[in-house]
mmCIF file of C-alpha atoms in Angstrom:
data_model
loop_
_atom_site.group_PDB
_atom_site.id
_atom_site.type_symbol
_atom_site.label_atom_id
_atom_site.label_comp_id
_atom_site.label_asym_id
_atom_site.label_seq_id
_atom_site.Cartn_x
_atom_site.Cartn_y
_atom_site.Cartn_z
ATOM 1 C CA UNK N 1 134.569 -4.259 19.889
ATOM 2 C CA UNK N 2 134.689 -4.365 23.464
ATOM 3 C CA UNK N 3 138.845 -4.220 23.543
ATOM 4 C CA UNK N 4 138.265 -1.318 21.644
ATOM 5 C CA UNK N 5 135.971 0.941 24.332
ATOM 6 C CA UNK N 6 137.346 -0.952 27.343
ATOM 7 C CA UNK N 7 140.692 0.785 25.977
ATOM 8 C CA UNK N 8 138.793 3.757 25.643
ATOM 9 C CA UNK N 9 137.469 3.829 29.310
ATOM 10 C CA UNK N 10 140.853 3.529 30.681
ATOM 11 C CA UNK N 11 142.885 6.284 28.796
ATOM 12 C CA UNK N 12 143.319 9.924 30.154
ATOM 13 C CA UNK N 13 142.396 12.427 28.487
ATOM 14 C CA UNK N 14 140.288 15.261 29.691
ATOM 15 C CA UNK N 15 137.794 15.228 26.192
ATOM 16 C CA UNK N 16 137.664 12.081 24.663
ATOM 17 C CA UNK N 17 136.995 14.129 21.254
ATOM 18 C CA UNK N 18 140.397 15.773 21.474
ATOM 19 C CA UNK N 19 142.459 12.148 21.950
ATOM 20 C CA UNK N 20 143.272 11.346 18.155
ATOM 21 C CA UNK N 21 143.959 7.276 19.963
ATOM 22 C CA UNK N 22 140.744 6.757 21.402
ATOM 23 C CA UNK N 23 138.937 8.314 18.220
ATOM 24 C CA UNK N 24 140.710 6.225 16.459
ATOM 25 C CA UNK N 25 139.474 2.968 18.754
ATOM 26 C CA UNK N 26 135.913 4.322 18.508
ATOM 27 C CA UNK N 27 136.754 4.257 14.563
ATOM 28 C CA UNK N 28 136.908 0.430 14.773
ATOM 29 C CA UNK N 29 134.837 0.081 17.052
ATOM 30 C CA UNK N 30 131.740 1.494 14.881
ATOM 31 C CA UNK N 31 133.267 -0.600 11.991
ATOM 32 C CA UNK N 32 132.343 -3.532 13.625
ATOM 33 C CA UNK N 33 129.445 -2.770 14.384
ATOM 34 C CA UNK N 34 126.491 -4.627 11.589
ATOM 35 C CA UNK N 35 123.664 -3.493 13.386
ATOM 36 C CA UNK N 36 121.349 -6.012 15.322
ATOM 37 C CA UNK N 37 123.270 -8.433 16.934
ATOM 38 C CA UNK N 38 122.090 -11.944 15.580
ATOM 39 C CA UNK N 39 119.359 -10.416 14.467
ATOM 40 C CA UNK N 40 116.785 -13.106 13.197
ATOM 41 C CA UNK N 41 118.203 -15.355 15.753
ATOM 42 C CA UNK N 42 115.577 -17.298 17.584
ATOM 43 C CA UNK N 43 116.151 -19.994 20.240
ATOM 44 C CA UNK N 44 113.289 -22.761 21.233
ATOM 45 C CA UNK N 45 112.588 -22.903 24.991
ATOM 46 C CA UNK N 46 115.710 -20.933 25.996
ATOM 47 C CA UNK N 47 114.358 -17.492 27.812
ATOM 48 C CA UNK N 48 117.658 -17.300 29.128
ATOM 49 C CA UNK N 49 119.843 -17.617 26.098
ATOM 50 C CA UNK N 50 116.873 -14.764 24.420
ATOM 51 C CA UNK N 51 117.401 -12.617 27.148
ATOM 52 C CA UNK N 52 121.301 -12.504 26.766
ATOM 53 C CA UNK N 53 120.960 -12.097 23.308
ATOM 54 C CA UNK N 54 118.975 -8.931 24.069
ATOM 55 C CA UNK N 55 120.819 -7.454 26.815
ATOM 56 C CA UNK N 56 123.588 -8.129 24.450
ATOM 57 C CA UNK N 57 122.234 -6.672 21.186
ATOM 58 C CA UNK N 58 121.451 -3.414 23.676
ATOM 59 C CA UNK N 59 124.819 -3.220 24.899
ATOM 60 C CA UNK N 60 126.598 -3.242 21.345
ATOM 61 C CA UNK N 61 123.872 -0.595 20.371
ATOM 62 C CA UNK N 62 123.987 1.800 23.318
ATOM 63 C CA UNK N 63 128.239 1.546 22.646
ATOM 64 C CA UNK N 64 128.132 2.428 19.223
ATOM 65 C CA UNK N 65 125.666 5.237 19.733
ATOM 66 C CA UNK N 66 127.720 7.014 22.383
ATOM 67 C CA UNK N 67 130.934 6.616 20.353
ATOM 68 C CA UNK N 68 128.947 8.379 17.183
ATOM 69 C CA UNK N 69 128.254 11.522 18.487
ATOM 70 C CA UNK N 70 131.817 11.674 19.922
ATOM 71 C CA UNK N 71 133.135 10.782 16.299
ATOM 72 C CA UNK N 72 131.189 13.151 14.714
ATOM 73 C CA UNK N 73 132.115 16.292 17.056
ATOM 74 C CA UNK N 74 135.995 15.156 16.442
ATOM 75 C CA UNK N 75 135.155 15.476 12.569
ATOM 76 C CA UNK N 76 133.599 18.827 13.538
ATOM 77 C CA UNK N 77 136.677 19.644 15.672
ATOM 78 C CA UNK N 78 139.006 18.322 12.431
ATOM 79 C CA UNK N 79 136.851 20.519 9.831
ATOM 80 C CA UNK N 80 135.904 17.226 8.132
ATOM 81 C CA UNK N 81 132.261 18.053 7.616
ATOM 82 C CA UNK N 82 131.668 14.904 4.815
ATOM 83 C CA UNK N 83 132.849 12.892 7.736
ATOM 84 C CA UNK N 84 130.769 14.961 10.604
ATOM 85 C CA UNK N 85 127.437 14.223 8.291
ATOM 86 C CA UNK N 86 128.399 10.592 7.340
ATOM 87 C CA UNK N 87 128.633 9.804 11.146
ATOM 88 C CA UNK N 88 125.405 11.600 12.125
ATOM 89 C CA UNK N 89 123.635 9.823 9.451
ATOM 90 C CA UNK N 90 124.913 6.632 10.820
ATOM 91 C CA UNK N 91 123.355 7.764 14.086
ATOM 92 C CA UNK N 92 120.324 8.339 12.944
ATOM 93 C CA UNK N 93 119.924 5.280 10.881
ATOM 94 C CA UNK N 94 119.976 3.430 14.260
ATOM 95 C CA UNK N 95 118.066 6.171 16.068
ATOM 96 C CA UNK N 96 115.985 8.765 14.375
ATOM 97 C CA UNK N 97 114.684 10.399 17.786
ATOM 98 C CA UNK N 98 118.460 11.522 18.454
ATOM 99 C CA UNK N 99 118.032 15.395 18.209
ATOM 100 C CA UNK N 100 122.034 16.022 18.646
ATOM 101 C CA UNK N 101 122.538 13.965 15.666
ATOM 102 C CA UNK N 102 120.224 15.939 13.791
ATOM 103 C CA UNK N 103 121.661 19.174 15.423
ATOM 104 C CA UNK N 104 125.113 17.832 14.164
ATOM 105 C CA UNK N 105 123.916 16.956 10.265
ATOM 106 C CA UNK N 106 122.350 20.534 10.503
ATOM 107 C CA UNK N 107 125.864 21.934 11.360
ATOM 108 C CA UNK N 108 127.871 19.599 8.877
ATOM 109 C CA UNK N 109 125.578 20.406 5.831
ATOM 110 C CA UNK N 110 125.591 24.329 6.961
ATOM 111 C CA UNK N 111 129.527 24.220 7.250
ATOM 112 C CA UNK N 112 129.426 22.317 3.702
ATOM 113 C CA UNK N 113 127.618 25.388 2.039
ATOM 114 C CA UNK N 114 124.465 22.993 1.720
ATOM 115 C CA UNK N 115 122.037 25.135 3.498
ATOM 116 C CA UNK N 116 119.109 24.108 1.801
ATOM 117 C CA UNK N 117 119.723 20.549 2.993
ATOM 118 C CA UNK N 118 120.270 21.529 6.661
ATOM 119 C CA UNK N 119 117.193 22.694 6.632
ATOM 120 C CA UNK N 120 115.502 19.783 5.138
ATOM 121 C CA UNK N 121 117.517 17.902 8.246
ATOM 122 C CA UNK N 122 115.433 20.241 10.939
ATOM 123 C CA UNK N 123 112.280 19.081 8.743
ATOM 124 C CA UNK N 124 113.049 15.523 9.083
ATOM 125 C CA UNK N 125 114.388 15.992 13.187
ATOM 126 C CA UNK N 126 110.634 17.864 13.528
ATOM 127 C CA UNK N 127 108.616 15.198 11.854
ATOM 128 C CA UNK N 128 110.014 12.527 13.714
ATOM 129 C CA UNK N 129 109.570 14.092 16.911
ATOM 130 C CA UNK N 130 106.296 14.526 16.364
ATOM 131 C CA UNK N 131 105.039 11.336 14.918
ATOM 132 C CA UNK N 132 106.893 9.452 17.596
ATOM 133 C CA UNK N 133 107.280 11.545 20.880
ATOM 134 C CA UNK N 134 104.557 13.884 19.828
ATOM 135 C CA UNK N 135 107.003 16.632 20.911
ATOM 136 C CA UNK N 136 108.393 19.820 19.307
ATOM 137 C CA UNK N 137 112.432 19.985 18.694
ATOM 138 C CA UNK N 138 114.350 21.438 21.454
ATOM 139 C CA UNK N 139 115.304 25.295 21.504
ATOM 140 C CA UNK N 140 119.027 24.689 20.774
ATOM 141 C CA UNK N 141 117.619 22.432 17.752
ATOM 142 C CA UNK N 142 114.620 25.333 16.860
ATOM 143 C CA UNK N 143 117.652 28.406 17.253
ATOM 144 C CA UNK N 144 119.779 26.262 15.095
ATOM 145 C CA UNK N 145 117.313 26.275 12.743
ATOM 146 C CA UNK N 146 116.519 29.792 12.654
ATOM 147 C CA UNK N 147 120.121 30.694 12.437
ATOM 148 C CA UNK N 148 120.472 28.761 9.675
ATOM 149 C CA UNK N 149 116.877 30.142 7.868
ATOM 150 C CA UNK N 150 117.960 33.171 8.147
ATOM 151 C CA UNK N 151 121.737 32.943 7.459
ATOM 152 C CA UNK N 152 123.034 33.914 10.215
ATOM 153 C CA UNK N 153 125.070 30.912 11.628
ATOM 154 C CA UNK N 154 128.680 31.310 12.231
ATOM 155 C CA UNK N 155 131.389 28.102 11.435
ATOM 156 C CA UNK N 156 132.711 28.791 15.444
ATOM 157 C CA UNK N 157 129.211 29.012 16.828
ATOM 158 C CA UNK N 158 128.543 25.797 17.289
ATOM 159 C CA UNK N 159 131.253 23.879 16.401
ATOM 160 C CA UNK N 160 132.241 20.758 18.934
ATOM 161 C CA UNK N 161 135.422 22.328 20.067
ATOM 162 C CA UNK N 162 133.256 25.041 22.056
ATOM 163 C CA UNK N 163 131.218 22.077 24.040
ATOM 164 C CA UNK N 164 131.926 22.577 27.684
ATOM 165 C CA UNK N 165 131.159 18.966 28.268
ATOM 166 C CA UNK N 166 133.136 15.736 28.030
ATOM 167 C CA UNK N 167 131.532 12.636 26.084
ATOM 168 C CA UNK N 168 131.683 9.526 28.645
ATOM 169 C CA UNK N 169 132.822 6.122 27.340
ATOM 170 C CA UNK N 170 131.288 3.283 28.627
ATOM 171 C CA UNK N 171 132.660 0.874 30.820
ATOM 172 C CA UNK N 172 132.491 -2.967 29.477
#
């Protein structure tokens, strides 16, 4: 796991969703990943041993949810919208406050012809929000929406190709 992104961190490449190597790293990377690391694990009278168990269980987290979103613009980028949803779902299993996963399952199911699910997506994204954060969805997330309501969002509108911005990978 840590190979993997440490590999990652020192490759060039000016997006890292556009290198088919390190997307293929991040790949097995998020394979590895089981979720909580030792989860259930509990130490007697050793703060220190709990304490790198949670810094540790953070760090393997925080990894594999930067690689996701990365994964799931390269499906976007590759027209592999099953792939682009099954990778945003993964996200948001882990987090459900992460609005650009939610943006990106909106996109996947739109670009799928599964409208009526994208918009059950902004539903759930809005909900969640709200019960947690007790905050309204974004206004990319709320145009997104509306575009898709009223059927008026466009395959190369919001695909991950267009993103300006490069996804960093962290540093081990």
């Amino acid at each position: 796991f840590n190979m993997l992104f440490e590999a990652c961190a020192h490759h060039a490449h000016p997006a890292i969703e556009r290198c088919a190597e390190c997307c293929s790293r991040l790949r097995q990377a998020v394979r590895l990943y089981r979720g909580e690391f030792l989860r259930g694990m509990f130490v007697n009278d050793s703060p220190l041993l709990e304490e790198w168990i949670s810094w540790r269980r953070q760090q393997y987290q925080q990894h594999t949810l930067m690689a996701l979103p990365t994964l799931t613009s390269r499906a976007e980028l590759l027209a592999d919208y099953d792939q682009a949803e099954h990778y945003a779902q993964q996200q948001l299993a882990i987090d459900n406050l992460r609005e650009e996963a939610y943006q990106q399952l909106m996109r996947a199911r739109m670009l799928m012809g599964r409208r009526q699910e994208a918009l059950v997506a902004y539903e759930l994204c809005r909900k969640a929000l709200k019960d947690e954060l007790d905050v309204a969805p974004s206004t990319a997330t709320q145009q997104l929406y509306e575009q898709i309501k009223h059927e008026q969002f466009g395959q190369t509108q919001f695909l991950a190709s267009d993103r300006k911005e490069t996804v960093a990978v962290p540093k081990i």
